[in-house]
XYZ file of N, CA and C in Angstrom:
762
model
N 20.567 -75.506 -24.020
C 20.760 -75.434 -22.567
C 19.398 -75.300 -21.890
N 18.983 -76.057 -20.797
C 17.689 -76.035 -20.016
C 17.745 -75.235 -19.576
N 16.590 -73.876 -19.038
C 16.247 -72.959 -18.540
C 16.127 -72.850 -17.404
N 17.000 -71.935 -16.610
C 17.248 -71.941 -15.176
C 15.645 -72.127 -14.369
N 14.195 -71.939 -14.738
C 13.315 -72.416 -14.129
C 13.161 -74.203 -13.820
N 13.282 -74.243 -14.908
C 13.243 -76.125 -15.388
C 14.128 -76.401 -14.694
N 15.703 -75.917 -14.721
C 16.882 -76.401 -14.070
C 16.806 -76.581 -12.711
N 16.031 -75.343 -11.912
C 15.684 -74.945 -10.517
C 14.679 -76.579 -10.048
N 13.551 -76.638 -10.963
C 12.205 -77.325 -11.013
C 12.974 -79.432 -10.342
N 14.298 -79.623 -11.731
C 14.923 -80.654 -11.222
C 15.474 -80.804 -10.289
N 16.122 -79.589 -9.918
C 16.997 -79.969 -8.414
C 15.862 -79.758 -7.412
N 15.430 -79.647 -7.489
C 14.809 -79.343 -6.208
C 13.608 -81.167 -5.853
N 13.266 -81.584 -7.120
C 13.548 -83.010 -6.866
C 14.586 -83.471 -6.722
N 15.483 -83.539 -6.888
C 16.717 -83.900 -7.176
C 17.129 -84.246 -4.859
N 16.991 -82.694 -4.385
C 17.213 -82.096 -3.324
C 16.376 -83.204 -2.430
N 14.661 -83.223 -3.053
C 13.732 -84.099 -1.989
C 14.073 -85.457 -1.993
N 14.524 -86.109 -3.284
C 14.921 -87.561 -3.255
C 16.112 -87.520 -2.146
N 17.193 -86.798 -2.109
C 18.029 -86.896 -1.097
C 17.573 -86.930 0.281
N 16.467 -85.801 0.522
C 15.848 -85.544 1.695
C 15.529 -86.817 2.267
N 14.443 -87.939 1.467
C 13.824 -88.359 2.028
C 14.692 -90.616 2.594
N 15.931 -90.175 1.710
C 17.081 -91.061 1.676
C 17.705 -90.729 3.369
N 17.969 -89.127 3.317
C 18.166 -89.017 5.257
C 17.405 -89.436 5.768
N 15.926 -88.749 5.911
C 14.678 -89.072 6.379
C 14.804 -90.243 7.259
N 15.125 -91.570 6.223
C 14.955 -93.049 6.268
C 15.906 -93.430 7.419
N 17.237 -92.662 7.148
C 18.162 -93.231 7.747
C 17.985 -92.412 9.328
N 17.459 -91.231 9.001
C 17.370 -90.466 10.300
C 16.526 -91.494 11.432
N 15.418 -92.307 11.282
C 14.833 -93.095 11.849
C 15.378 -94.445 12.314
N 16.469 -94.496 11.888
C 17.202 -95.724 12.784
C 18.282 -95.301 13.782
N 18.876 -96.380 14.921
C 19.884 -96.032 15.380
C 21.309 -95.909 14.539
N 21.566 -94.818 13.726
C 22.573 -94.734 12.775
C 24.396 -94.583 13.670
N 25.621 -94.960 12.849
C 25.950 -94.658 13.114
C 27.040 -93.706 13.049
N 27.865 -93.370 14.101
C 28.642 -91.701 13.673
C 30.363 -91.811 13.200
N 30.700 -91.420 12.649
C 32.219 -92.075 12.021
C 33.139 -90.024 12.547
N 34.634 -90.242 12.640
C 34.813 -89.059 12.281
C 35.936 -89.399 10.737
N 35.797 -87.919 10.157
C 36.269 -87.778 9.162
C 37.847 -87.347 9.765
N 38.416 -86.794 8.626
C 40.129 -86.319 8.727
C 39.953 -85.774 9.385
N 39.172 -84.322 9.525
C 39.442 -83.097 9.911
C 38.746 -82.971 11.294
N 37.664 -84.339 11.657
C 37.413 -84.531 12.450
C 36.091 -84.373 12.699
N 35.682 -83.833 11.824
C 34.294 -83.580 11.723
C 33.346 -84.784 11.813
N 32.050 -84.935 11.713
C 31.467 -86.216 12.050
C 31.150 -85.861 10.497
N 30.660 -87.866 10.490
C 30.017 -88.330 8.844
C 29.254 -89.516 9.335
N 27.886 -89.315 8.630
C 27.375 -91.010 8.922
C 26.589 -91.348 7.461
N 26.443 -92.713 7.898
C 25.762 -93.049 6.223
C 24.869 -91.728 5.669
N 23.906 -91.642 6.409
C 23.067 -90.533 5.773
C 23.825 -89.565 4.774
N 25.040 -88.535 5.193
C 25.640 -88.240 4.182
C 26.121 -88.557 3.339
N 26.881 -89.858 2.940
C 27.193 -90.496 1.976
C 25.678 -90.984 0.927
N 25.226 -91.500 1.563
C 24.023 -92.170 0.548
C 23.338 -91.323 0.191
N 23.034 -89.991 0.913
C 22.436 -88.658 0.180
C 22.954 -87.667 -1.282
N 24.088 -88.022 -0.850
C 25.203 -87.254 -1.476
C 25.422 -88.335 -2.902
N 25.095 -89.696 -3.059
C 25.305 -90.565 -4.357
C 24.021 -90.286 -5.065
N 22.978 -89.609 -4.541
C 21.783 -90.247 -4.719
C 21.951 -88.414 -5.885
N 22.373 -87.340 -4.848
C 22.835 -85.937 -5.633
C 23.569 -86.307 -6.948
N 24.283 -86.907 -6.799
C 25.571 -86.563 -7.826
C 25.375 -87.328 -8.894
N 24.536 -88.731 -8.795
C 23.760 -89.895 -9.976
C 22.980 -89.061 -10.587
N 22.581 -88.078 -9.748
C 20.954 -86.874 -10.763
C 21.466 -86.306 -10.841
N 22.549 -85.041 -10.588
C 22.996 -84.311 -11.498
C 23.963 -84.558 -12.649
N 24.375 -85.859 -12.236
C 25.542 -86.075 -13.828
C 23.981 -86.418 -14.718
N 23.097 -87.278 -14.474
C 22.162 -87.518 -15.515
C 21.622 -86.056 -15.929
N 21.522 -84.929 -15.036
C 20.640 -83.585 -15.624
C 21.519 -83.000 -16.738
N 22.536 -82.881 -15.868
C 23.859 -81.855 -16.708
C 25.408 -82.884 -16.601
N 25.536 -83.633 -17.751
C 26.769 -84.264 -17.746
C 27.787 -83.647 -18.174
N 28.112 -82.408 -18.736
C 28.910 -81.218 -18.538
C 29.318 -80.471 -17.930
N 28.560 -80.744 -16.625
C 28.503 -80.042 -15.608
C 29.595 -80.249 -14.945
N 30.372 -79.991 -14.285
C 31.711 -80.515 -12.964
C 30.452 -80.497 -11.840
N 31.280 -81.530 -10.793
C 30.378 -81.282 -9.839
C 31.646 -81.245 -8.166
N 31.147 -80.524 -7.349
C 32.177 -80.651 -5.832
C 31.168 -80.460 -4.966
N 31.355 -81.682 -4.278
C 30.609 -82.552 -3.282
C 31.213 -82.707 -1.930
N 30.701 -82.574 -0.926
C 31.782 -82.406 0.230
C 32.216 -83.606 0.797
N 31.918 -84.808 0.282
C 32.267 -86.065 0.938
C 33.245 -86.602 -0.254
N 32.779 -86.133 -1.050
C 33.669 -86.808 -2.498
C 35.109 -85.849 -2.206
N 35.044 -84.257 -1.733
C 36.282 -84.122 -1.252
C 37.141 -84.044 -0.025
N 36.277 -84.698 0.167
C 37.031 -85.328 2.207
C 37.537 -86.775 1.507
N 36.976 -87.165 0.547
C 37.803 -88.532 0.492
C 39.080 -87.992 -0.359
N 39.177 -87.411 -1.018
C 40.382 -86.981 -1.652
C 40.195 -86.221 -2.966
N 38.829 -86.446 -3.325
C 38.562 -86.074 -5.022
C 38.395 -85.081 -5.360
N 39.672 -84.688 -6.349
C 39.881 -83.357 -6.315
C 39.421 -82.920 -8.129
N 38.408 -82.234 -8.042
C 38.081 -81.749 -8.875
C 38.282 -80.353 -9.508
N 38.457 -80.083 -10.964
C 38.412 -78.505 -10.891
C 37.144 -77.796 -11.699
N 36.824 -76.898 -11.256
C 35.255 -76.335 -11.075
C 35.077 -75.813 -12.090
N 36.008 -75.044 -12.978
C 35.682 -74.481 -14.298
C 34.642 -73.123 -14.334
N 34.704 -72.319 -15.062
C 33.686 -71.120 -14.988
C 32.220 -71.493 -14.362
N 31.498 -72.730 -14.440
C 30.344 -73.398 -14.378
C 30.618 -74.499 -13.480
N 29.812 -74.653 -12.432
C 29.873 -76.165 -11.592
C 28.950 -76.169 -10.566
N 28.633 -77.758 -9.926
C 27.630 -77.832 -8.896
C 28.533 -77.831 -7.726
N 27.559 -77.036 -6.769
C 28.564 -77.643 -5.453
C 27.524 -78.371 -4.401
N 27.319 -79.057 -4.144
C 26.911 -80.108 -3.469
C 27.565 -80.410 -1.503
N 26.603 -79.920 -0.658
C 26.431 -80.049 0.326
C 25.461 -81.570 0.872
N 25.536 -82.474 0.983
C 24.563 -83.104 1.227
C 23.803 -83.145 2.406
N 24.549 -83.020 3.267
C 23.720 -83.233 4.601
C 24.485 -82.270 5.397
N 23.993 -80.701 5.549
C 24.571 -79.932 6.214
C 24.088 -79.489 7.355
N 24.745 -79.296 8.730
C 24.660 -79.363 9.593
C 24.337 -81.173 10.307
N 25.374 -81.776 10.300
C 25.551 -83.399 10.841
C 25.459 -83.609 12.200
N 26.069 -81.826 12.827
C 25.492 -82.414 14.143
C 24.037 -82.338 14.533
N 23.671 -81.511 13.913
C 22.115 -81.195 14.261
C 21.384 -82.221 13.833
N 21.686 -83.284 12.622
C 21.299 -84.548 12.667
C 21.513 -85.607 13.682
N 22.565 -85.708 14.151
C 23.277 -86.535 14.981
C 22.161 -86.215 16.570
N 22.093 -85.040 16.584
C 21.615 -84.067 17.980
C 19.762 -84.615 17.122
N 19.427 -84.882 16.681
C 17.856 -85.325 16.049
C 17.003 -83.790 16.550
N 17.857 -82.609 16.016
C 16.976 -81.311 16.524
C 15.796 -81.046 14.976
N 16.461 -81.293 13.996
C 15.705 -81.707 12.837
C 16.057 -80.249 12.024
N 17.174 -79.871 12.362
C 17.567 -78.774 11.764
C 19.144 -78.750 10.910
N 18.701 -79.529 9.844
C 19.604 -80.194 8.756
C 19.282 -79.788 6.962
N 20.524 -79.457 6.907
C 19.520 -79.357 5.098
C 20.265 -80.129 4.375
N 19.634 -80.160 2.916
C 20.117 -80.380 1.656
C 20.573 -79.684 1.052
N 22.061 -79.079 0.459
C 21.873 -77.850 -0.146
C 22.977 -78.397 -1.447
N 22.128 -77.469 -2.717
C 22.580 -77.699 -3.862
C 22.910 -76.740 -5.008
N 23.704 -76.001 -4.888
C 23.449 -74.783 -5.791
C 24.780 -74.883 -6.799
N 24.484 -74.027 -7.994
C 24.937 -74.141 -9.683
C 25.792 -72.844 -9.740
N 26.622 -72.931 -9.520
C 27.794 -71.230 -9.758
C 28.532 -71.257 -11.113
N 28.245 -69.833 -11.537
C 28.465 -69.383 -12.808
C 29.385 -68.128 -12.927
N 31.086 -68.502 -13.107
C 31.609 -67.310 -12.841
C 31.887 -66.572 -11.251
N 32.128 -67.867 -10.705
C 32.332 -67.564 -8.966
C 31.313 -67.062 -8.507
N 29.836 -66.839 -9.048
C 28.786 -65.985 -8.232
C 27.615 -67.635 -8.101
N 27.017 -67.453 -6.974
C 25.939 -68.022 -7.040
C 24.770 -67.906 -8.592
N 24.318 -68.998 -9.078
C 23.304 -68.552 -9.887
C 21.636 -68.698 -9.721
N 21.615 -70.367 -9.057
C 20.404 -70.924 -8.240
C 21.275 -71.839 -7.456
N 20.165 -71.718 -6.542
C 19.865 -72.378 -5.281
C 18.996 -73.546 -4.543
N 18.984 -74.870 -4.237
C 18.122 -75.258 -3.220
C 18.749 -75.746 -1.755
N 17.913 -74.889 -0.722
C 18.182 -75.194 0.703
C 17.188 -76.973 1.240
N 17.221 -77.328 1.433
C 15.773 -78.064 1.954
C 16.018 -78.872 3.064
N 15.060 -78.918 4.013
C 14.957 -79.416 5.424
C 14.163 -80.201 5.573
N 14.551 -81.488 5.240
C 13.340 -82.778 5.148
C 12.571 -82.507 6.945
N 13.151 -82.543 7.595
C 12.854 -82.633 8.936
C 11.599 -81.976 9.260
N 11.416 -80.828 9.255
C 10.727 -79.926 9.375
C 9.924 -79.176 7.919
N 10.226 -80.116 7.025
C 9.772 -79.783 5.271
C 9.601 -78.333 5.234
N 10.640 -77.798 5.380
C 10.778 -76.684 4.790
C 11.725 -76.510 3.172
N 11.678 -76.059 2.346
C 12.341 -75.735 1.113
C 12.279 -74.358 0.656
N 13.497 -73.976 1.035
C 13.895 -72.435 0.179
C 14.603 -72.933 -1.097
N 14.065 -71.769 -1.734
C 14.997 -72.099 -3.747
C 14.680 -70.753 -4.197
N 15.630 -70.478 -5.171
C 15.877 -69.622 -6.188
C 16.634 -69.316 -6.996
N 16.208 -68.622 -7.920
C 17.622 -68.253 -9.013
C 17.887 -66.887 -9.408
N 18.518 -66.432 -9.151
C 19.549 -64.749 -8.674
C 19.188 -64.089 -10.468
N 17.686 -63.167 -9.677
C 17.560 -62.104 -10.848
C 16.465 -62.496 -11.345
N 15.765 -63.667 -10.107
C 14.167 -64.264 -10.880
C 13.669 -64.115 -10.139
N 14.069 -64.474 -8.312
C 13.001 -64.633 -7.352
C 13.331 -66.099 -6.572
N 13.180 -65.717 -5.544
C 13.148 -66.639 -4.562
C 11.685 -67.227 -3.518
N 11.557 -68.652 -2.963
C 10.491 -68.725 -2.611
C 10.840 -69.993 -1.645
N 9.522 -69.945 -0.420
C 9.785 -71.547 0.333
C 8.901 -72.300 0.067
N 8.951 -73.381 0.180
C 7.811 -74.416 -0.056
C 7.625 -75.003 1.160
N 6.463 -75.271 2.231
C 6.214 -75.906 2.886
C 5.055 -76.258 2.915
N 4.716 -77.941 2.922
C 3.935 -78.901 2.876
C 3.406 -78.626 0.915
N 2.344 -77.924 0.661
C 2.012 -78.031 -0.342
C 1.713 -76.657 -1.276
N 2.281 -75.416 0.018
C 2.234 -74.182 -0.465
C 3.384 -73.295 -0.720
N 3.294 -73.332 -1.849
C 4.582 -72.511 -1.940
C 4.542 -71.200 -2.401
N 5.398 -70.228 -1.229
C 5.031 -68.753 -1.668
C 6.144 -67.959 -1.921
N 6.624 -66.439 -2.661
C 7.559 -65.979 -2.694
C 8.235 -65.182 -1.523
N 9.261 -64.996 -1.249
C 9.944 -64.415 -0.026
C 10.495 -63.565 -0.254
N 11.276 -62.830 0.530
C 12.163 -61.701 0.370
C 12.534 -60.721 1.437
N 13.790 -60.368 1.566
C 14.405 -59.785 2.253
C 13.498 -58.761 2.927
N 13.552 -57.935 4.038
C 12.814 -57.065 4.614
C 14.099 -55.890 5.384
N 13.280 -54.796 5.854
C 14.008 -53.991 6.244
C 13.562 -53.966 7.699
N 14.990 -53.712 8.334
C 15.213 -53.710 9.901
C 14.304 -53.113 10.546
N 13.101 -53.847 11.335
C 12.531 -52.993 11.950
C 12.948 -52.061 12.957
N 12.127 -50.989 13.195
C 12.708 -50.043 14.490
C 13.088 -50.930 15.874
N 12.697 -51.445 16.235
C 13.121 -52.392 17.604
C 14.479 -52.955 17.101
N 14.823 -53.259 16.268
C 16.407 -53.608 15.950
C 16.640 -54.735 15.084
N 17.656 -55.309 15.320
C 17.936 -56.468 14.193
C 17.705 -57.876 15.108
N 17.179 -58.354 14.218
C 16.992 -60.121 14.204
C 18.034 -60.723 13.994
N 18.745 -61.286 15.298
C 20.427 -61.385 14.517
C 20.475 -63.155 14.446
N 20.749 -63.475 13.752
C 20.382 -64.980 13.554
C 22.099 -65.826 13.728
N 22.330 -66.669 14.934
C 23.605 -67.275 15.078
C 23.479 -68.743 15.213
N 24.387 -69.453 14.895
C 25.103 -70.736 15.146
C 24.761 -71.847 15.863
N 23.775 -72.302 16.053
C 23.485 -73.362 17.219
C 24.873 -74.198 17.559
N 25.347 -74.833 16.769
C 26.351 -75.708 17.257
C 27.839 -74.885 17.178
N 27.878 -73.543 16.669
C 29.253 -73.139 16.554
C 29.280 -71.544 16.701
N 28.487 -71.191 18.136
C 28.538 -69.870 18.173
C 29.599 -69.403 18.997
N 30.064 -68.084 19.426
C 31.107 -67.580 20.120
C 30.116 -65.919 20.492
N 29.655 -66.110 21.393
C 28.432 -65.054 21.718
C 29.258 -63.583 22.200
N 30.438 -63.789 22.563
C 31.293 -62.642 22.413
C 31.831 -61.943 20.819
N 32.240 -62.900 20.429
C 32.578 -62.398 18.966
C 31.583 -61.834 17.953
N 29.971 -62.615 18.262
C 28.824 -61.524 17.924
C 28.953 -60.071 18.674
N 28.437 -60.189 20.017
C 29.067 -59.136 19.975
C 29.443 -57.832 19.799
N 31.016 -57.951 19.971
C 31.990 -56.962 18.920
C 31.441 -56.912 17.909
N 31.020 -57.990 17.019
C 30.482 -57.821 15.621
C 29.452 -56.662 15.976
N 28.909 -56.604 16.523
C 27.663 -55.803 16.100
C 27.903 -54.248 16.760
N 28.693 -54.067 17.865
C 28.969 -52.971 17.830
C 28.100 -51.921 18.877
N 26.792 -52.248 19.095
C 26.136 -51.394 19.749
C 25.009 -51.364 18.867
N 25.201 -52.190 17.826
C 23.930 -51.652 16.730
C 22.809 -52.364 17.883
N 21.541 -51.934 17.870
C 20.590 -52.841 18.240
C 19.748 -53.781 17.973
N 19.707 -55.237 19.242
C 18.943 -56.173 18.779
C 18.067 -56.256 19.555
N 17.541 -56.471 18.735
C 15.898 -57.099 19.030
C 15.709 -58.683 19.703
N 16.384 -59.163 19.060
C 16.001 -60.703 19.114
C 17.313 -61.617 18.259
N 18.031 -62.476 19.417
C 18.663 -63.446 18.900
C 18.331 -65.069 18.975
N 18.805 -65.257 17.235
C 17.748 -66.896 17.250
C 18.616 -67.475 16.996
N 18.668 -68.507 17.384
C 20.020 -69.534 17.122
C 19.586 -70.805 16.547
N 19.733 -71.038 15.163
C 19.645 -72.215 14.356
C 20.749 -73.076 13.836
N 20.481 -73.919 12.993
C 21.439 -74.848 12.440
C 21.206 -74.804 10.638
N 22.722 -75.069 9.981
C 22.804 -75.312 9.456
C 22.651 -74.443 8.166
N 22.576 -74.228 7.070
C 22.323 -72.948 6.263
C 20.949 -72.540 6.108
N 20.047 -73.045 7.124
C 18.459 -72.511 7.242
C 19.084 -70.838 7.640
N 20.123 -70.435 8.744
C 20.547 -69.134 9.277
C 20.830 -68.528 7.791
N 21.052 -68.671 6.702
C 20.962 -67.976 6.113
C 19.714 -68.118 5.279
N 18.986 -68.860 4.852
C 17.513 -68.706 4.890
C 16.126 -67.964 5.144
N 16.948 -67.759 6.510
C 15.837 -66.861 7.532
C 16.243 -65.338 7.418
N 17.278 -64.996 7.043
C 17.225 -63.624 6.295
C 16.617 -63.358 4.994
N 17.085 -64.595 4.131
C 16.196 -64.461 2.737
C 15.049 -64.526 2.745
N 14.105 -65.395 3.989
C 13.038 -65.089 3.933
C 11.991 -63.981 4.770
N 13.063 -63.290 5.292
C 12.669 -61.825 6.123
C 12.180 -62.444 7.471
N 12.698 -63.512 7.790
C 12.651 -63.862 9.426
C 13.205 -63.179 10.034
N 14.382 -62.971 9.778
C 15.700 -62.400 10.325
C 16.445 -61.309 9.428
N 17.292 -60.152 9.579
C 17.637 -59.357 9.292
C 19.526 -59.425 9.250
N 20.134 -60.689 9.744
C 21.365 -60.658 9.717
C 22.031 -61.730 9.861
N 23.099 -62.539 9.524
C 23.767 -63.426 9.976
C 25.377 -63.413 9.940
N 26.160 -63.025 11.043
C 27.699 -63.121 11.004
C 27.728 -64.429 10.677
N 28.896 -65.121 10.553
C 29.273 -65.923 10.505
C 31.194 -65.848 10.617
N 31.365 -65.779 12.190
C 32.857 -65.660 12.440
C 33.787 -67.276 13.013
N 33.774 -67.867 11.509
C 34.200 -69.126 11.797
C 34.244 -69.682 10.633
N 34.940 -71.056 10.910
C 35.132 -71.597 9.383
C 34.276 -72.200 8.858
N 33.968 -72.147 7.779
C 33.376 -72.539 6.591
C 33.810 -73.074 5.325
N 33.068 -74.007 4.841
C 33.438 -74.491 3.048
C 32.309 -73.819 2.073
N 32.624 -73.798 1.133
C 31.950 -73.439 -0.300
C 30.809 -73.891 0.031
N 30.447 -74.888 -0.094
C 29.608 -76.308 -0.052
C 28.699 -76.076 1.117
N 29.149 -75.463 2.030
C 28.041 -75.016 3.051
C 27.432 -74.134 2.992
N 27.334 -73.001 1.887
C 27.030 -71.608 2.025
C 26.172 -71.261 0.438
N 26.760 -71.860 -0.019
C 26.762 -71.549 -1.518
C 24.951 -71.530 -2.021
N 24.094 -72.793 -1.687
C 22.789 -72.679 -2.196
C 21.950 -71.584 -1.438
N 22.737 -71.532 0.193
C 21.947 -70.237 0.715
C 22.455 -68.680 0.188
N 23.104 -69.307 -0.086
C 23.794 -67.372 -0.939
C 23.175 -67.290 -2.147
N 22.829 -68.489 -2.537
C 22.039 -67.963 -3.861
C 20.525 -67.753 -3.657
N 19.699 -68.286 -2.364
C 18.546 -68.325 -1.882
C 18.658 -66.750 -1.809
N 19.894 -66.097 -0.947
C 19.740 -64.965 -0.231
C 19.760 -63.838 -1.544
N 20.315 -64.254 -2.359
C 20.500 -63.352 -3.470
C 19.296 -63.071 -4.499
N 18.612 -64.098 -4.309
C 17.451 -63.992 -5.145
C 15.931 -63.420 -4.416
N 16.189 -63.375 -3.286
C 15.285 -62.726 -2.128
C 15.718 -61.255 -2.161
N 16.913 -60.694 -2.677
C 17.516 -59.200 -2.372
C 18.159 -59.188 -1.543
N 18.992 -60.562 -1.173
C 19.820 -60.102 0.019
C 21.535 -59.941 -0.245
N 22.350 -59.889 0.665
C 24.033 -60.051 0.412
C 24.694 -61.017 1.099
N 24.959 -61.744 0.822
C 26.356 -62.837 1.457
C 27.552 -62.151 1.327
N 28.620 -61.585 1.980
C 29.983 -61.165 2.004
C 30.744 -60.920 2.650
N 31.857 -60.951 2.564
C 33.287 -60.896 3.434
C 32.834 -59.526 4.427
N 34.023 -60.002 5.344
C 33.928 -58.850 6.458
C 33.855 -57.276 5.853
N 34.432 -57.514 4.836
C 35.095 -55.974 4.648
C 33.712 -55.316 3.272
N 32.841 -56.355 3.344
C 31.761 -55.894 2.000
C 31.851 -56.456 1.173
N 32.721 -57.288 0.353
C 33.100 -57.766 -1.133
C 32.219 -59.125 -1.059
N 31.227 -59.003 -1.880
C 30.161 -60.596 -2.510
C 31.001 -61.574 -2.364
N 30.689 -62.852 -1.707
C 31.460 -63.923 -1.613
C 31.646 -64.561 -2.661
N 32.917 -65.081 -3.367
C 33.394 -65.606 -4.211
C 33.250 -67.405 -4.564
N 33.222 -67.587 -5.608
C 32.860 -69.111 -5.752
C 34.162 -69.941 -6.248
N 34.967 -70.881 -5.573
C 35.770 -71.461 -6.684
C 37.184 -71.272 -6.187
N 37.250 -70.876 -4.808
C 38.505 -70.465 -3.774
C 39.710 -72.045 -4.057
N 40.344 -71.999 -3.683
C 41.360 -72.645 -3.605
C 41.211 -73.154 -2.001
N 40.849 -74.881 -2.515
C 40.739 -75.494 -1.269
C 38.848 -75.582 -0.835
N 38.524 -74.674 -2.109
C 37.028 -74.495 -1.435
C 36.527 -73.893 0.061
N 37.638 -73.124 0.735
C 37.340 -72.662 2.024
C 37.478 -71.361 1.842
N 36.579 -70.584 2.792
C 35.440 -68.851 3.078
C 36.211 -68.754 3.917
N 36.601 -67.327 3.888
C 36.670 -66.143 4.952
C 35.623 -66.210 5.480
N 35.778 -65.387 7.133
C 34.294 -65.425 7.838
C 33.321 -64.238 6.931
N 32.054 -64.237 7.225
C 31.241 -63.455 6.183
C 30.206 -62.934 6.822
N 29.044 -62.171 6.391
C 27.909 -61.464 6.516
C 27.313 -62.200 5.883
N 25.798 -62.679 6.157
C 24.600 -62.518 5.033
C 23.598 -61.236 6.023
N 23.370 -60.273 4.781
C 22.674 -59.448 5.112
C 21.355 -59.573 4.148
N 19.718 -58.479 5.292
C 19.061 -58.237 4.621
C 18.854 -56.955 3.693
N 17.622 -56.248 3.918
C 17.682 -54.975 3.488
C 17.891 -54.149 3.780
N 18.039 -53.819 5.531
C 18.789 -52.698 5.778
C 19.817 -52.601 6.438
């Protein structure tokens, strides 16, 4: 079995070849389709997402893999103790919207827990990665350094929300009176990113979600020292029925 460094080392090419397949397509007038559920899809996700799933059956052909376009078309796979879950192009509107706040995300779950992770944001070349119990780190342009969770400064929490799917009341209640400091509103699973990399100190998330959207940043966040979990505290689970999350927390260190 290849060593979760090496393993980390491929996807994360694996992640930039996809990147730079959007990239391409991001530069033309592309166009926008809706899916079942209504959600938008355009080539970019599809051709990102073949380009994922051709390199990981070649890395790990044992592997199962669940892909979010492969199960909007119908393909129903079962995940087994071990599997990839494959986001290709997350956050579509923020592609669609050319804010450049889109990732790649690709992460390997072992036993319903995250194990590694890659986030990556061709747009803005940012790349978070890690593997839970080694260390986490971002790469941008040609430097890549380690990250990690931080504790709430005294001025309050960095509360990090939703660009395209916030409900600024339901934060909120969420928070209670705790104090903030500063609310930043991004796209896509970079919001959970920016806690793993001690940008930010918090992220609700009171809305729906798939596996496939969360999963490489929960393992980013986990390997930085952070928590992804249900309202009530319990580590988010891998391998749900239907592949769809309760709303959740990613927290930092304090």
């Amino acid at each position: 079995m290849i060593d979760q460094q090496t393993l980390l080392d491929e996807v994360i090419h694996i992640a930039r070849q996809a990147g730079d397949v959007i990239m391409n397509i991001y530069a033309t007038d592309f166009t926008v389709r809706g899916k079942d559920d209504s959600s938008p899809v355009t080539e970019a996700d599809e051709k990102a997402e073949a380009v994922i799933l051709a390199a990981l059956r070649q890395l790990t052909p044992d592997i199962p893999i669940v892909a979010e376009e492969a199960a909007a078309a119908g393909e129903i796979v079962e995940p087994g103790d071990v599997f990839w879950l494959v986001d290709p192009l997350d956050g579509t509107k923020e592609f669609i919207n050319k804010n450049g706040e889109f990732t790649v995300n690709i992460a390997l779950i072992r036993n319903a827990a995250p194990a590694l992770g890659v986030v990556y944001a061709p747009a803005i070349e940012r790349l978070f990665a890690g593997v839970v119990g080694q260390g986490a780190f971002v790469e941008e342009g040609a430097e890549r350094r380690n990250i990690s969770v931080r504790q709430v400064p005294e001025a309050g929490f960095t509360v990090v929300a939703s660009r395209s799917h916030g409900d600024p009341e339901a934060l909120k209640a969420f928070m209670g009176g705790k104090p903030v400091a500063e609310l930043r509103n991004a796209g896509s699973s970079l919001k959970i990113c920016l806690v793993a990399a001690g940008e930010a100190d918090l992220y609700p998330r009171l809305g729906r979600t798939m596996e496939w959207d969360i999963a490489a940043g929960h393992a980013v966040a986990s390997a930085a020292g952070g928590r992804l979990t249900t309202l009530d505290g319990v580590e988010m689970g891998y391998g749900k029925p239907i592949f769809e999350n309760p709303h959740f927390v990613v927290w930092g260190a304090g």
